[in-house]
XYZ file of C-alpha atoms in Angstrom:
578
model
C 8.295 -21.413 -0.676
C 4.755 -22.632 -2.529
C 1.988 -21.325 -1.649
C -0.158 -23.130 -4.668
C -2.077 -26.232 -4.540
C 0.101 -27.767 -7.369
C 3.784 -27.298 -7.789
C 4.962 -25.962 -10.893
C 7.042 -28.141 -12.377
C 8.836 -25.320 -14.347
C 10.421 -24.598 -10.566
C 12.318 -27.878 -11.082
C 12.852 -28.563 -14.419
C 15.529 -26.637 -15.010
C 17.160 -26.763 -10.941
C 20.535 -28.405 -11.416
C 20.734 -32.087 -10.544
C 20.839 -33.168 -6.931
C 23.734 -34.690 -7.135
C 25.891 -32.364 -8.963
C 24.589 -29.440 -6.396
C 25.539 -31.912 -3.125
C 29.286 -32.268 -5.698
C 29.307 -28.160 -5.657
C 28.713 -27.410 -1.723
C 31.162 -30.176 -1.036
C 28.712 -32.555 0.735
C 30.014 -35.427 -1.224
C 32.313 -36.952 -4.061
C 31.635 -38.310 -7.613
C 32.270 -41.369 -6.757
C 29.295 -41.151 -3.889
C 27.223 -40.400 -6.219
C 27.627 -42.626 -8.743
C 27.876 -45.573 -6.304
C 24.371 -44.008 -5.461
C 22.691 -44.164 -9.087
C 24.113 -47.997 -9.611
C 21.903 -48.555 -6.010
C 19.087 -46.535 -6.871
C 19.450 -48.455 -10.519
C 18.915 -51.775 -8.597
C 16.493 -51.279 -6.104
C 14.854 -47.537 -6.771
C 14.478 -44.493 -3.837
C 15.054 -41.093 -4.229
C 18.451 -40.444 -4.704
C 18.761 -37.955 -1.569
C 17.363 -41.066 0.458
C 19.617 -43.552 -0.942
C 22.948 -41.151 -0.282
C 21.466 -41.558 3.355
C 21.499 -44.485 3.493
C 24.817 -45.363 2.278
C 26.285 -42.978 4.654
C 27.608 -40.776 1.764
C 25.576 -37.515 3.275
C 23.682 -36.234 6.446
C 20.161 -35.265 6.694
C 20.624 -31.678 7.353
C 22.933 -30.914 4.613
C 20.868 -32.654 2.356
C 18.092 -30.803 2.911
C 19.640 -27.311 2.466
C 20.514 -28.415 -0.934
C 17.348 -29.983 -1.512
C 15.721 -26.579 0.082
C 17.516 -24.677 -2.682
C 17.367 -27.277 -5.494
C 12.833 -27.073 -4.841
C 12.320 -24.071 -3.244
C 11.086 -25.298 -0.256
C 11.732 -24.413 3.081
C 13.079 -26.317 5.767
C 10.565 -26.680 9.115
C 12.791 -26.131 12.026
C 11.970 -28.816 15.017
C 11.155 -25.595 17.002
C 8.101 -25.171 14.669
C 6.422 -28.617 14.967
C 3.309 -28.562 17.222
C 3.889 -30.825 20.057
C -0.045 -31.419 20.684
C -1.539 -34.531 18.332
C -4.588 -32.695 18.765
C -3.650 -30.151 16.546
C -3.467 -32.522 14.070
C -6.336 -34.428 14.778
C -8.309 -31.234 14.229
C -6.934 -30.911 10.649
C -7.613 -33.854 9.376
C -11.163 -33.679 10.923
C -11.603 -30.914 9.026
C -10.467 -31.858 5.993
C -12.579 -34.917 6.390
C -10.342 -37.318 4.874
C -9.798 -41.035 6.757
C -6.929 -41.007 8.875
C -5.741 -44.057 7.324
C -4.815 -41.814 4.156
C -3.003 -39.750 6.001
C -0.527 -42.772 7.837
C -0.374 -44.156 4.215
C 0.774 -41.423 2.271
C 3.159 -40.139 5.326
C 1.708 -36.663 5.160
C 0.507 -34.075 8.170
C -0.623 -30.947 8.330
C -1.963 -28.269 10.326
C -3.130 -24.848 10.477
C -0.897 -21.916 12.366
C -1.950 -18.707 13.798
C -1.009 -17.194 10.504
C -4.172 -19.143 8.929
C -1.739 -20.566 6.599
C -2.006 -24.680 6.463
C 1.708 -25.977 7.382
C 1.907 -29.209 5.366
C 5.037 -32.373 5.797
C 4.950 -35.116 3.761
C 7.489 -37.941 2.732
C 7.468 -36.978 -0.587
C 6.225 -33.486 -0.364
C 5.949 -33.396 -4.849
C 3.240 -36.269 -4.973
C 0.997 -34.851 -7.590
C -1.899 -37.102 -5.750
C -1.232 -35.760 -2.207
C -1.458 -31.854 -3.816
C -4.571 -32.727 -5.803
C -6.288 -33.543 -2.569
C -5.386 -30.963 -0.673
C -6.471 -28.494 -3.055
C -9.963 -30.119 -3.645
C -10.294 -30.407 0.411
C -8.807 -26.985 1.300
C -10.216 -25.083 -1.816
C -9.790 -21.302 0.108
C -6.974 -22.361 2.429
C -3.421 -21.379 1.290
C -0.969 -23.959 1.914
C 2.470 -23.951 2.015
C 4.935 -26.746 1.761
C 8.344 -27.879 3.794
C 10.607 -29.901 3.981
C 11.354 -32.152 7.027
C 13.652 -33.714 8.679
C 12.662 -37.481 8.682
C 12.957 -37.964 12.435
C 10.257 -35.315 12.832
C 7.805 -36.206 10.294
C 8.102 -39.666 12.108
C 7.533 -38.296 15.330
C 3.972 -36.705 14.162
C 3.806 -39.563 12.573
C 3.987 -41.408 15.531
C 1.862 -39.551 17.645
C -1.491 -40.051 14.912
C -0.490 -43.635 14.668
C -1.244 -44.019 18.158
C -4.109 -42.505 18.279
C -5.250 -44.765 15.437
C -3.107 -47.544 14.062
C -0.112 -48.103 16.418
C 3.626 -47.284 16.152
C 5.380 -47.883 12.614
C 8.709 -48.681 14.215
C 7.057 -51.404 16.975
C 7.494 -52.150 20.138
C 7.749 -55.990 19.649
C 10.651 -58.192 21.559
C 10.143 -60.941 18.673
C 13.465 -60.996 17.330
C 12.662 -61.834 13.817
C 10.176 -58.812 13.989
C 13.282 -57.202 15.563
C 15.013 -58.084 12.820
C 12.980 -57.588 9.976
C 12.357 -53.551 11.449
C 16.273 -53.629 11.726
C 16.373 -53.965 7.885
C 13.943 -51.950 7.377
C 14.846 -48.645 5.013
C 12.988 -46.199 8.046
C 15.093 -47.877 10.681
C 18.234 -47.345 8.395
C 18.045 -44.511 7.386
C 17.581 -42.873 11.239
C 20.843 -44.889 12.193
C 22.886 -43.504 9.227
C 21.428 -40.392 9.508
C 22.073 -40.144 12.987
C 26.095 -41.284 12.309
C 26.158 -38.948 9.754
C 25.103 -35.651 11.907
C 27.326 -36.618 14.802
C 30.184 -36.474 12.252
C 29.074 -33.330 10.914
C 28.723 -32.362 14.183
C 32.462 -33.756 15.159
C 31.268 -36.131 17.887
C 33.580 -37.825 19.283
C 30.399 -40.539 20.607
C 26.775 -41.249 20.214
C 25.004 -41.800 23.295
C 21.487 -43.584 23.048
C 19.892 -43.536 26.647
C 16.534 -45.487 27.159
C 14.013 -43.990 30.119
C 10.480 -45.104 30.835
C 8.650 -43.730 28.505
C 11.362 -42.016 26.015
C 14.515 -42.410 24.814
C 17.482 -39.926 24.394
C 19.976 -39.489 21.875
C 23.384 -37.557 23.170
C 26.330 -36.440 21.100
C 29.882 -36.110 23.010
C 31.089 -32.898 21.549
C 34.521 -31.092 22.736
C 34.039 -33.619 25.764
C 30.535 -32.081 26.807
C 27.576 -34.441 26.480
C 24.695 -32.385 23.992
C 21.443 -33.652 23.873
C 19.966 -33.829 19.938
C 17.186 -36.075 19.867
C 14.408 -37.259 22.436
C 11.885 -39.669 20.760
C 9.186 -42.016 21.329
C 10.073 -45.578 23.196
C 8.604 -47.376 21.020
C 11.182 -46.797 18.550
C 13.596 -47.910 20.602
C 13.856 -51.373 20.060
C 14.377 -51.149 16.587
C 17.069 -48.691 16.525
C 19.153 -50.896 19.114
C 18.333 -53.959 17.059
C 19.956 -52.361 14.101
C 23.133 -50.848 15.707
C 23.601 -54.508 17.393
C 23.078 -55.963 13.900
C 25.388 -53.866 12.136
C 28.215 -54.217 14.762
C 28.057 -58.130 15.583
C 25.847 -58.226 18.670
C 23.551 -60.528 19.588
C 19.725 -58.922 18.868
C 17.654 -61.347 21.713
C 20.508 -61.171 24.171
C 19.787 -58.131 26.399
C 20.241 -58.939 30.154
C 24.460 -58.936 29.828
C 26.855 -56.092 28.549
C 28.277 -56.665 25.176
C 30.893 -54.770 23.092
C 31.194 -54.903 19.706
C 32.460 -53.219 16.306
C 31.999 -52.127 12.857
C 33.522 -50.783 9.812
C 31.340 -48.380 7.635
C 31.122 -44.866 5.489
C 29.373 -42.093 7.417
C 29.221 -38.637 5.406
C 32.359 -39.236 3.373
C 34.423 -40.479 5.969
C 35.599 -44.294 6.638
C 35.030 -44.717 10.330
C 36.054 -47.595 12.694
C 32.846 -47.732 15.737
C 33.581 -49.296 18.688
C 29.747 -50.179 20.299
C 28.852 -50.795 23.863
C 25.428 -51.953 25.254
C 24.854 -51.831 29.001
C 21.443 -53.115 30.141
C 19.719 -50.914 32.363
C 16.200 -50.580 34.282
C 14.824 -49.262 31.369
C 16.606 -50.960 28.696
C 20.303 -50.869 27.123
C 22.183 -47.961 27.266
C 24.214 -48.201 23.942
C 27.385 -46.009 23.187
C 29.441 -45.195 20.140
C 32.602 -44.566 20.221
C 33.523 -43.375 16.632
C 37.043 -43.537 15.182
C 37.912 -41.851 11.704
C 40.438 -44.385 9.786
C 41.963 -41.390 8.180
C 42.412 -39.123 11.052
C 46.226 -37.533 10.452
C 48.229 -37.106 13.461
C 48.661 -34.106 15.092
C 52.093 -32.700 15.217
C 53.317 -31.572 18.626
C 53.095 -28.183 17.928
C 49.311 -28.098 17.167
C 49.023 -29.533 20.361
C 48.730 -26.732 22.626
C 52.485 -26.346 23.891
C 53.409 -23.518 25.747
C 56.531 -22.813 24.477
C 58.540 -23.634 27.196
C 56.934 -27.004 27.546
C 57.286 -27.294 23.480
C 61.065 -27.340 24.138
C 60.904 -29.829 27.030
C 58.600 -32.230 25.767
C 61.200 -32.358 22.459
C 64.157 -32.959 24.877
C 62.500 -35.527 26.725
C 61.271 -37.741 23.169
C 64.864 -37.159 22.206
C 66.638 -38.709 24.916
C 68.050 -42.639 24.022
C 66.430 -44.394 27.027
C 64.549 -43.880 29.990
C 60.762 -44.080 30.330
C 58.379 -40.887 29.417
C 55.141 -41.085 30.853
C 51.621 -39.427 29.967
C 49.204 -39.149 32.426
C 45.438 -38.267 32.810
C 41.709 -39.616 32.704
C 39.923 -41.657 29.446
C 39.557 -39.038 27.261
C 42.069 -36.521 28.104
C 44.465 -36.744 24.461
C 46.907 -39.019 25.843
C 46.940 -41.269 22.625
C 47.022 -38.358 20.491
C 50.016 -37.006 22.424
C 52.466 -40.086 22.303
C 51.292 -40.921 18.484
C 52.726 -36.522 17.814
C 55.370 -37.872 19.615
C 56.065 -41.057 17.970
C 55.828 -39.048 14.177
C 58.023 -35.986 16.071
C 60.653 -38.876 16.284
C 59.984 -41.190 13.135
C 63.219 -40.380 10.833
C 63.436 -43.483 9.637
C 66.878 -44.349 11.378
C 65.071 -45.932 14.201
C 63.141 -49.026 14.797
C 59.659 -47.897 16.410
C 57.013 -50.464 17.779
C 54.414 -49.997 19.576
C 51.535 -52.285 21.433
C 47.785 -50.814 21.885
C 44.433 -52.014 22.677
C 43.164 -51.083 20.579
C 45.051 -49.319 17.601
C 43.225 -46.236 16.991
C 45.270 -45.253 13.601
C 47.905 -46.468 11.646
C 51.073 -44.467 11.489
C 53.336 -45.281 8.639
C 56.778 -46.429 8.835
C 56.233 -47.506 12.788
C 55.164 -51.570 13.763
C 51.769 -51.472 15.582
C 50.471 -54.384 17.523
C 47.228 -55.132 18.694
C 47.019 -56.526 22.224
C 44.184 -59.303 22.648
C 43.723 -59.727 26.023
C 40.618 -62.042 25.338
C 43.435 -65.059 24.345
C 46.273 -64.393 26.709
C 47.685 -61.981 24.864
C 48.298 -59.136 26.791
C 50.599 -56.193 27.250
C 53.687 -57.730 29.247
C 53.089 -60.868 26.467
C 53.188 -58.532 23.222
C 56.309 -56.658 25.111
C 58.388 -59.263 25.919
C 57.990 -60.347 21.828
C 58.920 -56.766 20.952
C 61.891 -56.691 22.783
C 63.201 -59.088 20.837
C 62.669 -57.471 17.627
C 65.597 -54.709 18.782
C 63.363 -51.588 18.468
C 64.464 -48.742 19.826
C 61.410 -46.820 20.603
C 58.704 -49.100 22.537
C 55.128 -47.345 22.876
C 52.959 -49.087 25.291
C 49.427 -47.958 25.511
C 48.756 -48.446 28.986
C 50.940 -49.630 32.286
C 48.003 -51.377 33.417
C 49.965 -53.899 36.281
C 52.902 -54.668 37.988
C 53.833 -57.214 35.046
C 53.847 -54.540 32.433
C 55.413 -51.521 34.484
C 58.470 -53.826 35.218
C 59.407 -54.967 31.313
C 59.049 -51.335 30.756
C 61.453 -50.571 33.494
C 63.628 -53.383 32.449
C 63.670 -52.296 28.706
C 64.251 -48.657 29.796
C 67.399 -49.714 31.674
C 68.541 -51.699 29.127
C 68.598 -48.886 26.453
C 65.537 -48.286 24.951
C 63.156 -45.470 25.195
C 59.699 -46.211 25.993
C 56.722 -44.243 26.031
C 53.607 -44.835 27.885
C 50.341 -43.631 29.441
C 48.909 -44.398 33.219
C 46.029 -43.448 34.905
C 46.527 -40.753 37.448
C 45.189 -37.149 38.144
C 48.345 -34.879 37.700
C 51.868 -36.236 37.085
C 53.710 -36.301 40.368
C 51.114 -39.148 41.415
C 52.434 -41.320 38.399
C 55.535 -42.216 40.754
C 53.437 -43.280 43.908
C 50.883 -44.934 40.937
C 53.959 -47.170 39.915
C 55.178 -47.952 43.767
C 51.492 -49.016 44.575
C 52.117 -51.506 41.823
C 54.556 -52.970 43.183
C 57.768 -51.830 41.771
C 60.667 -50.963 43.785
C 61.646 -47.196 44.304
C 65.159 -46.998 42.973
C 63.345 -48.968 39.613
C 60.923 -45.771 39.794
C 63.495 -43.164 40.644
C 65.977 -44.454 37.981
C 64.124 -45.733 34.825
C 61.476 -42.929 34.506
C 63.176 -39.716 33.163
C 59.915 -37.533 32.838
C 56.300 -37.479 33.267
C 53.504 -35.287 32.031
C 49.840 -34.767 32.921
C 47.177 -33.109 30.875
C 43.785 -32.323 30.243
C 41.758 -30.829 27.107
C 39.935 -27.727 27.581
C 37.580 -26.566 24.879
C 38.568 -23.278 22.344
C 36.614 -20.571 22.395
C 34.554 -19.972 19.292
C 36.687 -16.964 17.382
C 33.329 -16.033 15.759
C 31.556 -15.117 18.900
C 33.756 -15.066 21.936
C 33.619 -11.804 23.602
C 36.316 -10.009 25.636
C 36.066 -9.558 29.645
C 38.685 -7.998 32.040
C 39.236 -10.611 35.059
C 39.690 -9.525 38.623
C 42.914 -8.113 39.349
C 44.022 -10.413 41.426
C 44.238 -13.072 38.244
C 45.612 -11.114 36.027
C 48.589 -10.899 38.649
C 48.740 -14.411 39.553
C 48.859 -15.303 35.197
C 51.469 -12.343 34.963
C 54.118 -13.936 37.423
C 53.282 -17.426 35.377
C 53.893 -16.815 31.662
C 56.995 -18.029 29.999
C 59.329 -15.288 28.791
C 58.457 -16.327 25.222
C 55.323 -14.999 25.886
C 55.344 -12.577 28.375
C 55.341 -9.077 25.726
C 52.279 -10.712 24.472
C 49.313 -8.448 25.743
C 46.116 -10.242 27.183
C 43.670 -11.735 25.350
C 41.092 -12.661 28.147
C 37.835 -13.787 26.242
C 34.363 -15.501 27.200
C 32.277 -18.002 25.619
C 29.056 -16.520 23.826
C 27.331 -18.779 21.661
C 26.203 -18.441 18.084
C 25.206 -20.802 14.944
C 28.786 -21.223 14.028
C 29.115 -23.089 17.250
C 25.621 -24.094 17.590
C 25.155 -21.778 20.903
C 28.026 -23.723 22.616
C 30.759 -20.677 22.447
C 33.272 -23.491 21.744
C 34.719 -24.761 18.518
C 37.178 -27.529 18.982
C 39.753 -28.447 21.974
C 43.242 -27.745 23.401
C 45.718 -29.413 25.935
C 46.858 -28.162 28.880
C 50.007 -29.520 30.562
C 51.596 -30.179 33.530
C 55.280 -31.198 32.903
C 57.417 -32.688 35.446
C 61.314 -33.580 34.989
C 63.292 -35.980 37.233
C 65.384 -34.182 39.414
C 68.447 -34.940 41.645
C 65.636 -33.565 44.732
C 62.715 -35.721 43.251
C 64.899 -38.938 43.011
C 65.317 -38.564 46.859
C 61.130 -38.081 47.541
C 60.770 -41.397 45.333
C 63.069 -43.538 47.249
C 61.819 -42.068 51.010
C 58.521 -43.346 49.364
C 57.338 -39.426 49.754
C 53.555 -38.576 49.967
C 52.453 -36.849 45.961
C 51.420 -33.395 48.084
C 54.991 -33.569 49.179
C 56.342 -33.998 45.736
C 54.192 -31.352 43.923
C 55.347 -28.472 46.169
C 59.093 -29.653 45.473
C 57.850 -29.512 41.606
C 56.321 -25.999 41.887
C 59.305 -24.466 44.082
C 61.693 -26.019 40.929
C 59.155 -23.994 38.348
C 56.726 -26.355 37.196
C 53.206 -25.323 36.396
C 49.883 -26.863 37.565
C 47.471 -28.259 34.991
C 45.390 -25.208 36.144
C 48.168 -22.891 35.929
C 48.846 -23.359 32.208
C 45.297 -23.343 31.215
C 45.006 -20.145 32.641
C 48.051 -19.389 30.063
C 45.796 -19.862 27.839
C 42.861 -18.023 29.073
C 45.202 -15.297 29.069
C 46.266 -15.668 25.497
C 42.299 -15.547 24.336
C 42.203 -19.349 23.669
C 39.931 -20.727 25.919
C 38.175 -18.854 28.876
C 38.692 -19.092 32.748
C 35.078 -21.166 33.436
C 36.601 -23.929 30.920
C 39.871 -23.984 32.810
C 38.118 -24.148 36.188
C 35.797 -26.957 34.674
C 38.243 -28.870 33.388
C 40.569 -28.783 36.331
C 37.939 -29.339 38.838
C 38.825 -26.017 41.065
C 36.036 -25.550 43.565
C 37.326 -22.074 44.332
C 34.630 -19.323 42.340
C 36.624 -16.750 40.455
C 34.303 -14.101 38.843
C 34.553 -11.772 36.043
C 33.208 -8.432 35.087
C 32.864 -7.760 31.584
């Protein structure tokens, strides 16, 4: 912390290099940083900034090396006085123009603590501390570091009260386009990629409202809100993500998807973009995919481990269809790719057709369905047949055409593996008859079907342990597998801490419903049963509910009741006492 009107450059001269301290804490690589110093070379910047903006780093962890590297502290959002007035009464005081103040991207006011709180851009400008000290010659002042977003937002607020917004409101599209290219605008976008990694979002939300705009990060499923800025910047930032992804910048009365390959914080990442117009202007979501995510094996999954054993008998049958139900976002993908690598001894010829390919799995043919030209899933499966693969994965069973080349090629010997949209797994055989395919195709070709859900993980640094009601702690006891039943209970409840950043929850887990074709079953199918009819002939035969198993896991200390409740969409209110 300084507390001096100049800085003492002893304080840094002998600080390791940035670089090699970002190398130590395992923010980023050598060859980051040297691809960093050629740019900086070239065109100049700080060399914090420039790592930025080539997606090498985040914002936050930059600064608490840079934090350590000057001995500066970092102002916390919480910190920042909302009111422009407070500002306005600084500089007033210090009688400098308020120009100076927009031009050298500093602001400052004074706390309770009579101490002068001072941001700037470039908080070691030799000019910027020489004024200060002549204008605030009895003050003491002390000096942070800032994230850029908030400096901006101060920023913003004297700007309108003077000069107008630095980021524009303009719908020119070459001013658009120029403020897209801009380093401010690219630097918030990369930044903004870079903490949602950090973060491990799974999307970036940017929502537009009258007179604001939100950013949201999809964490563990749940939709956390990180930033809420100014909508005048709004523009700008959209203009950029639509430049960087393909989109057309004037076009913004009809939805448009679109993609991108970049680095964000170390990581190679695939972005899938969507803008929806709205009243207030486009919603735009990112749906970020890591290239070099490595597939989960089955038994990091979240397997009881009676359903471990099943789900291995099922992948190891030679034919027959195994199906994988649940919403957009429930794991699906990453369930059939475990079981695709589970399966993938080299002896076998394994293709599969997605839309789109989320990662690459060696050793097994991937194509890409384009729908756009005609080629969809029942085209791309009718070419893989002939390409005598034994394993067929098909991303979706989307229509009648699809469902019935995967019923063919499961009655023909091959084993195919697929997902479909329904909400437990019973419902996948009246899904499949809706579509149009005959019963005794259903009853015959599908040998299995499973349904899941992810629930989030309790954080093991702050969960804290509860005793449920009795009546739970019955209804669990009667439900646990015999591999598990000596295990004693675990029940836990989400706290919050900054591990987790207050969420309680670090990272999800599936829960399963697994369902085998039985002599009993075949019969519902072809009397065209009704699914309630179906699931209490699965639970009488031992099958567990979706919310059944995640209370398994409640039980075991993984995840908590509430999650299991949320996630399964229970109405009924089951309370705790600690």
């Amino acid at each position: 912390m300084l507390t001096e009107h100049f800085i003492n450059e002893s304080i840094i001269k002998y600080q390791p290099r940035l670089g090699e301290m970002l190398i130590e804490a395992g923010f980023v690589n050598e060859q980051d940083v040297q691809r960093a110093l050629e740019f900086q070379a070239r065109l100049g910047g700080l060399l914090g900034a420039v790592l930025i903006r080539l997606g090498a780093v985040s914002e936050d962890n930059l600064l608490s090396v840079l934090s350590q590297q000057l001995q500066l502290p970092v102002m916390e959002r919480k910190n920042i006085p909302p009111d422009v007035n407070i500002l306005l009464d600084m500089i007033k005081e210090s009688g400098i123009e308020e120009d100076w103040w927009l031009d050298q991207e500093v602001v400052a006011w004074e706390g309770s603590d009579a101490i002068v709180h001072c941001l700037a851009r470039h908080p070691l400008s030799d000019t910027i501390h020489e004024i200060f000290y002549k204008n605030f010659p009895e003050k003491t002042i002390t000096w942070y570091l800032a994230r850029n977003q908030d400096l901006d937002y101060l920023l913003d607020l004297l700007a309108k009260a003077n000069t107008g917004d630095q980021f524009g409101d303009s719908d020119d599209v070459n001013t658009l386009r120029e403020l897209a290219e801009g380093a401010p605008v690219v630097e918030f976008v990369n930044n903004m990629l870079s903490q949602a990694i950090d973060q491990r979002a799974s999307d970036v939300h940017i929502e537009p409202e009258e007179h604001t705009f939100f950013v949201r990060y999809r964490i563990d499923g749940v939709l956390y809100e990180r930033l809420n800025l100014p909508k005048e910047r709004f523009n700008a930032i959209a203009s950029r993500i639509k430049l960087i992804s393909g989109l057309d910048i004037a076009e913004r009365r009809l939805p448009q998807d679109g993609r991108l390959n970049t680095r964000v914080s170390g990581q190679d990442l695939d972005i899938r973009v969507s803008c929806l117009p709205g009243v207030h202007g486009e919603s735009i979501v990112m749906r970020l995919l890591p290239k070099e995510r490595q597939t989960n094996r089955l038994e990091k999954l979240g397997f009881a481990p009676d359903h471990y054993h099943l789900f291995n008998q099922w992948i190891s049958e030679p034919h027959g269809i195994i199906l994988v139900t649940g919403p957009t976002g429930s794991g699906k993908s990453t369930t059939l790719y475990a079981a695709l690598d589970a399966v993938n001894n080299r002896t076998q010829k394994i293709i599969t057709v997605e839309d789109p390919v989320e990662y690459q799995l060696k050793g097994i043919t991937q194509v890409q369905a384009h729908s756009e030209i005609g080629y969809t899933f029942a085209n791309a499966l009718r070419s893989i047949l002939r390409q005598d693969p034994d394993i067929v994965m098909i991303g979706e069973i989307r229509d009648r055409e699809t469902s019935e080349i995967a019923i063919q090629a499961a009655l023909t010997g091959h084993m195919v593996l697929s997902t479909l949209h329904t909400n437990n797994a019973v419902s996948a055989f009246t899904r499949l008859i809706d579509m149009g395919v005959e019963p005794f195709l259903v009853s015959t070709s599908v040998r299995a079907v499973q349904a899941q859900r992810l629930v989030r993980r309790l954080c093991p640094n702050c969960a804290q342990p509860i005793t449920p009601m009795a009546e739970i702690q019955i209804q669990v006891k009667s439900l646990m597998p015999k591999e598990l039943a000596t295990q004693p209970p675990q029940w836990k409840k989400a706290e919050g801490c900054s591990q987790c950043q207050g969420t309680g929850y670090q990272g999800r887990i599936g829960i399963y419903e697994m369902v085998y074709i039985t002599h009993e079953l075949q019969t519902l199918i072809l009397k065209r049963a009704q699914a309630t009819e179906m699931q209490q002939l699965a639970s009488s035969q031992g099958f567990r509910t979706l919310r059944e198993d995640g209370l398994i896991k409640a039980y075991q200390g993984i995840t908590c009741i509430e999650e299991v409740l949320r996630v399964t969409e229970e109405l009924k209110s089951l309370s705790t006492t600690d």
